[in-house]
């Protein structure tokens, strides 16, 4: 049984930092591109960052570029999201998931969109609240 578990969320002031973790089990983690998504009530779940399985390439949505950094530890089957210079608009529930169709983030890099329906094995998410 595949499971993803996100952790590390919390309440932080604007300008602060948080590091999210996503621990996976039940799959060969190194074979999958892994992405972080976030969702606020009433809005679609938005893909914000991707880590490729096939190479070391990554992708960031414009909304988080230069502030967030994705990394992965295949030995620990864990992907991280370091979030710096947090803004109130970063407030959301954050999820990670595995891409079942692609091993790389090349599609997101070329189109600027992480396609949600390519992903599965969603965890429960971790809530991030940024106060102004």
CSV table of C-alpha atoms in Angstrom, one decimal, residues 13-129:
chain,number,residue,atom,x,y,z
A,13,UNK,CA,4.8,35.3,10.5
A,14,UNK,CA,5.3,36.9,7.1
A,15,UNK,CA,8.9,36.8,6.1
A,16,UNK,CA,9.5,33.6,8.0
A,17,UNK,CA,10.5,30.1,6.9
A,18,UNK,CA,9.2,26.6,7.2
A,19,UNK,CA,10.5,23.3,5.9
A,20,UNK,CA,7.9,20.7,4.8
A,21,UNK,CA,8.6,17.0,4.6
A,22,UNK,CA,6.9,14.3,2.6
A,23,UNK,CA,7.7,10.8,3.5
A,24,UNK,CA,6.6,8.0,1.1
A,25,UNK,CA,6.3,4.3,1.6
A,26,UNK,CA,5.1,1.3,-0.5
A,27,UNK,CA,6.8,2.4,-3.8
A,28,UNK,CA,10.2,2.7,-5.4
A,29,UNK,CA,10.5,6.3,-4.6
A,30,UNK,CA,13.5,7.1,-6.8
A,31,UNK,CA,11.5,6.1,-9.9
A,32,UNK,CA,8.9,8.9,-9.5
A,33,UNK,CA,8.8,12.6,-10.1
A,34,UNK,CA,7.3,14.1,-7.0
A,35,UNK,CA,5.5,17.4,-6.8
A,36,UNK,CA,4.2,19.7,-4.1
A,37,UNK,CA,0.8,21.1,-4.4
A,38,UNK,CA,-1.2,23.5,-2.3
A,39,UNK,CA,-4.9,24.3,-1.9
A,40,UNK,CA,-7.0,27.0,-0.3
A,41,UNK,CA,-10.7,26.7,0.2
A,42,UNK,CA,-12.7,27.3,-2.9
A,43,UNK,CA,-9.8,27.0,-5.2
A,44,UNK,CA,-8.2,24.3,-7.3
A,45,UNK,CA,-5.2,22.4,-6.0
A,46,UNK,CA,-2.2,24.2,-7.5
A,47,UNK,CA,1.1,22.5,-8.4
A,48,UNK,CA,4.0,24.6,-7.2
A,49,UNK,CA,7.1,22.6,-7.4
A,50,UNK,CA,8.4,19.4,-9.0
A,51,UNK,CA,11.4,17.1,-8.5
A,52,UNK,CA,12.4,14.8,-11.3
A,53,UNK,CA,13.2,11.1,-10.9
A,54,UNK,CA,15.2,10.9,-14.1
A,55,UNK,CA,17.6,13.7,-13.4
A,56,UNK,CA,18.2,16.4,-10.9
A,57,UNK,CA,15.9,18.9,-12.6
A,58,UNK,CA,13.3,20.8,-10.8
A,59,UNK,CA,10.4,23.2,-11.6
A,60,UNK,CA,8.8,26.0,-9.6
A,61,UNK,CA,5.7,28.0,-10.3
A,62,UNK,CA,6.2,31.7,-10.6
A,63,UNK,CA,4.4,32.3,-7.4
A,64,UNK,CA,7.1,30.5,-5.4
A,65,UNK,CA,10.2,30.8,-7.6
A,66,UNK,CA,13.3,32.1,-5.8
A,67,UNK,CA,11.6,31.6,-2.4
A,68,UNK,CA,10.9,27.9,-2.2
A,69,UNK,CA,13.4,25.0,-2.8
A,70,UNK,CA,12.5,21.4,-3.4
A,71,UNK,CA,14.9,18.6,-2.6
A,72,UNK,CA,14.7,14.9,-2.3
A,73,UNK,CA,16.5,12.1,-0.4
A,74,UNK,CA,15.8,8.9,-2.2
A,75,UNK,CA,17.5,6.8,0.5
A,76,UNK,CA,14.9,8.1,2.9
A,77,UNK,CA,12.0,8.2,0.4
A,78,UNK,CA,11.4,11.8,1.4
A,79,UNK,CA,11.0,15.0,-0.5
A,80,UNK,CA,11.3,18.4,1.2
A,81,UNK,CA,10.1,21.9,0.5
A,82,UNK,CA,12.1,24.7,2.1
A,83,UNK,CA,9.9,27.8,2.1
A,84,UNK,CA,11.5,31.1,2.8
A,85,UNK,CA,10.2,34.7,2.7
A,86,UNK,CA,6.7,33.4,3.3
A,87,UNK,CA,3.8,35.6,2.4
A,88,UNK,CA,0.2,35.6,3.7
A,89,UNK,CA,-0.9,34.4,0.2
A,90,UNK,CA,1.2,31.2,0.8
A,91,UNK,CA,-1.4,30.2,3.4
A,92,UNK,CA,-2.8,26.8,2.3
A,93,UNK,CA,-2.8,23.1,2.9
A,94,UNK,CA,0.2,21.6,1.2
A,95,UNK,CA,0.3,18.2,-0.4
A,96,UNK,CA,2.8,16.0,-2.1
A,97,UNK,CA,2.1,13.3,-4.7
A,98,UNK,CA,3.8,11.1,-7.2
A,99,UNK,CA,3.6,11.4,-11.0
A,100,UNK,CA,2.3,8.2,-12.4
A,101,UNK,CA,2.9,9.2,-16.1
A,102,UNK,CA,6.3,10.9,-16.2
A,103,UNK,CA,9.7,10.6,-14.5
A,104,UNK,CA,10.7,14.1,-15.1
A,105,UNK,CA,9.4,17.6,-14.6
A,106,UNK,CA,10.1,18.5,-18.3
A,107,UNK,CA,6.4,18.9,-19.1
A,108,UNK,CA,6.0,21.5,-16.3
A,109,UNK,CA,9.2,23.2,-17.3
A,110,UNK,CA,8.0,23.7,-20.9
A,111,UNK,CA,4.3,24.5,-20.2
A,112,UNK,CA,4.5,26.2,-16.8
A,113,UNK,CA,1.9,23.9,-15.4
A,114,UNK,CA,2.0,20.8,-13.2
A,115,UNK,CA,-0.9,18.7,-14.4
A,116,UNK,CA,-2.7,17.4,-11.4
A,117,UNK,CA,-4.4,14.4,-13.0
A,118,UNK,CA,-1.0,12.9,-13.7
A,119,UNK,CA,-0.5,12.5,-9.9
A,120,UNK,CA,-1.7,10.1,-7.3
A,121,UNK,CA,-1.0,8.8,-3.8
A,122,UNK,CA,-2.1,12.0,-2.0
A,123,UNK,CA,-1.4,12.4,1.7
A,124,UNK,CA,-3.6,14.2,4.2
A,125,UNK,CA,-1.7,17.4,3.7
A,126,UNK,CA,0.0,19.8,6.1
A,127,UNK,CA,-1.5,23.2,6.9
A,128,UNK,CA,0.6,26.4,6.5
A,129,UNK,CA,-0.7,29.6,7.9
